[in-house]
Amino acid sequence: MYGDIVILSGAGISAESGIPTFRDSDGLWNNHRIEDVATIEAYERHPEQVHDFYNGLKIDLQKARPNPAHLAITELQNGYRNGTVSVVTQNVDLLHEKAGNRNIYHIHGQIDQAVCMNCGRITDARGEVTTETLCAGCGMAATLKPNIVFFGENLLRMNEVDALLDKCRLLIAVGTSGAVYPANTFARIARYHGADTIEFNLHATVNSYDFDRHVIGRAGETFPRFIKELLAES
Ligand code: NAD
């Protein structure tokens, strides 16, 4: 059977937990244009507005509960004996953590953290962050940014993710559109290194050709079924 497994998740895995995806809401994220809340230019021009958006989003995301797709990953991690199971997520919500998943790589950042633009320190930021909040590292005010990767910024933990992609024997993409670089190259890279690739989505995606198998339907239904079969075979 397979060796190491990488699960690549996108906003679609959290849709059934009530968190709208960006592309399925006409390019709006919680009724905001992405350019107004997820670019460095927006943050530099209107930091208060950007903080307000993420403080509000944080409250919504903290209320959300994991769905059967998130929980199936924990089941896989507990039952799989043929290698490690890692979760590489583009999501900034914490539903993988809430479901008890382990080995989680948040490549687009996470809603419960802030990063200091002066000293680089990452701090826990479960509560509200404003331009008045002092950095716990350098003590400066007005330097904290939500630890969310904005357009044009480097992704997080990519060295570790590259190593996982080289080594895995199965890559499973769940609820990701294939429109966001570089996550949309991961299946191709893993496949190049010999992995089988499977995608779970509501429909075919722009990079469906990078996958050996496609499972169409709601991830909360299709994915747990697949995990049961995978565990039965392993
Ligand atoms: P995306 O590019 O990953 O697209 C979402 C995909 O999920 C679509 O292809 C859609 O068909 C699929 N999908 C929707 N519901 C599904 C379901 N029930 N089962 C299976 N598939 C389903 O994500 P995006 O929404 O375009 O967001 C882009 C970026 O914005 C993300 O990568 C993330 O950084 C951020 N974002 C994060 C969250 C979150 O943390 N939950 C939500 C929205 C956006």
Short mmCIF file of N, CA, C and O in Angstrom, two decimals, residues 1-5 74-85 102 227 230-234:
data_model
loop_
_atom_site.label_atom_id
_atom_site.label_comp_id
_atom_site.label_asym_id
_atom_site.label_seq_id
_atom_site.Cartn_x
_atom_site.Cartn_y
_atom_site.Cartn_z
N MET A 1 0.84 -1.21 0.00
CA MET A 1 0.00 0.00 0.00
C MET A 1 0.87 1.26 0.00
O MET A 1 2.07 1.17 -0.06
N TYR A 2 0.21 2.40 0.07
CA TYR A 2 0.93 3.68 0.00
C TYR A 2 1.89 3.85 1.19
O TYR A 2 1.70 3.25 2.24
N GLY A 3 2.87 4.75 1.01
CA GLY A 3 3.72 5.18 2.12
C GLY A 3 3.15 6.48 2.68
O GLY A 3 1.96 6.56 3.01
N ASP A 4 3.99 7.52 2.71
CA ASP A 4 3.53 8.80 3.29
C ASP A 4 2.40 9.41 2.45
O ASP A 4 2.39 9.29 1.23
N ILE A 5 1.50 10.08 3.15
CA ILE A 5 0.36 10.72 2.50
C ILE A 5 0.38 12.22 2.81
O ILE A 5 0.64 12.62 3.94
N THR A 74 -8.32 12.84 11.07
CA THR A 74 -7.85 12.33 12.38
C THR A 74 -7.97 10.81 12.41
O THR A 74 -7.06 10.10 12.88
N GLU A 75 -9.09 10.33 11.87
CA GLU A 75 -9.29 8.87 11.83
C GLU A 75 -8.16 8.21 11.02
O GLU A 75 -7.60 7.20 11.43
N LEU A 76 -7.83 8.84 9.89
CA LEU A 76 -6.75 8.29 9.05
C LEU A 76 -5.42 8.34 9.82
O LEU A 76 -4.67 7.36 9.84
N GLN A 77 -5.16 9.50 10.45
CA GLN A 77 -3.87 9.62 11.16
C GLN A 77 -3.77 8.62 12.32
O GLN A 77 -2.69 8.13 12.61
N ASN A 78 -4.90 8.31 12.93
CA ASN A 78 -4.86 7.35 14.05
C ASN A 78 -4.73 5.91 13.57
O ASN A 78 -4.15 5.07 14.26
N GLY A 79 -5.27 5.64 12.38
CA GLY A 79 -5.34 4.23 11.95
C GLY A 79 -4.32 3.82 10.91
O GLY A 79 -4.12 2.62 10.68
N TYR A 80 -3.65 4.77 10.29
CA TYR A 80 -2.77 4.44 9.16
C TYR A 80 -1.40 3.99 9.67
O TYR A 80 -0.78 4.68 10.48
N ARG A 81 -0.92 2.86 9.17
CA ARG A 81 0.34 2.29 9.69
C ARG A 81 1.47 2.31 8.67
O ARG A 81 2.55 1.85 8.95
N ASN A 82 1.20 2.80 7.44
CA ASN A 82 2.21 2.65 6.38
C ASN A 82 3.04 3.89 6.13
O ASN A 82 3.75 3.97 5.13
N GLY A 83 2.93 4.90 6.98
CA GLY A 83 3.70 6.13 6.79
C GLY A 83 3.05 7.27 7.54
O GLY A 83 2.08 7.06 8.28
N THR A 84 3.57 8.48 7.33
CA THR A 84 2.99 9.63 8.03
C THR A 84 1.91 10.27 7.15
O THR A 84 1.96 10.20 5.92
N VAL A 85 0.96 10.91 7.82
CA VAL A 85 -0.11 11.63 7.12
C VAL A 85 0.03 13.10 7.49
O VAL A 85 -0.11 13.47 8.66
N ARG A 102 -3.11 16.22 13.16
CA ARG A 102 -1.72 16.52 13.53
C ARG A 102 -0.92 16.80 12.27
O ARG A 102 -1.42 16.63 11.17
N ILE A 227 -11.77 7.53 3.07
CA ILE A 227 -10.82 7.25 4.16
C ILE A 227 -11.09 5.87 4.76
O ILE A 227 -10.15 5.11 5.05
N LEU A 230 -9.68 3.38 2.40
CA LEU A 230 -8.21 3.42 2.44
C LEU A 230 -7.69 2.68 3.68
O LEU A 230 -6.74 1.89 3.61
N LEU A 231 -8.34 2.91 4.81
CA LEU A 231 -7.91 2.24 6.05
C LEU A 231 -8.17 0.74 5.97
O LEU A 231 -7.37 -0.05 6.47
N ALA A 232 -9.26 0.37 5.33
CA ALA A 232 -9.58 -1.06 5.20
C ALA A 232 -8.52 -1.78 4.36
O ALA A 232 -8.18 -2.92 4.60
N GLU A 233 -7.99 -1.05 3.35
CA GLU A 233 -6.99 -1.66 2.45
C GLU A 233 -5.60 -1.69 3.09
O GLU A 233 -4.75 -2.46 2.67
N SER A 234 -5.33 -0.79 4.04
CA SER A 234 -3.93 -0.62 4.50
C SER A 234 -3.56 -1.58 5.63
O SER A 234 -4.39 -2.22 6.21
#
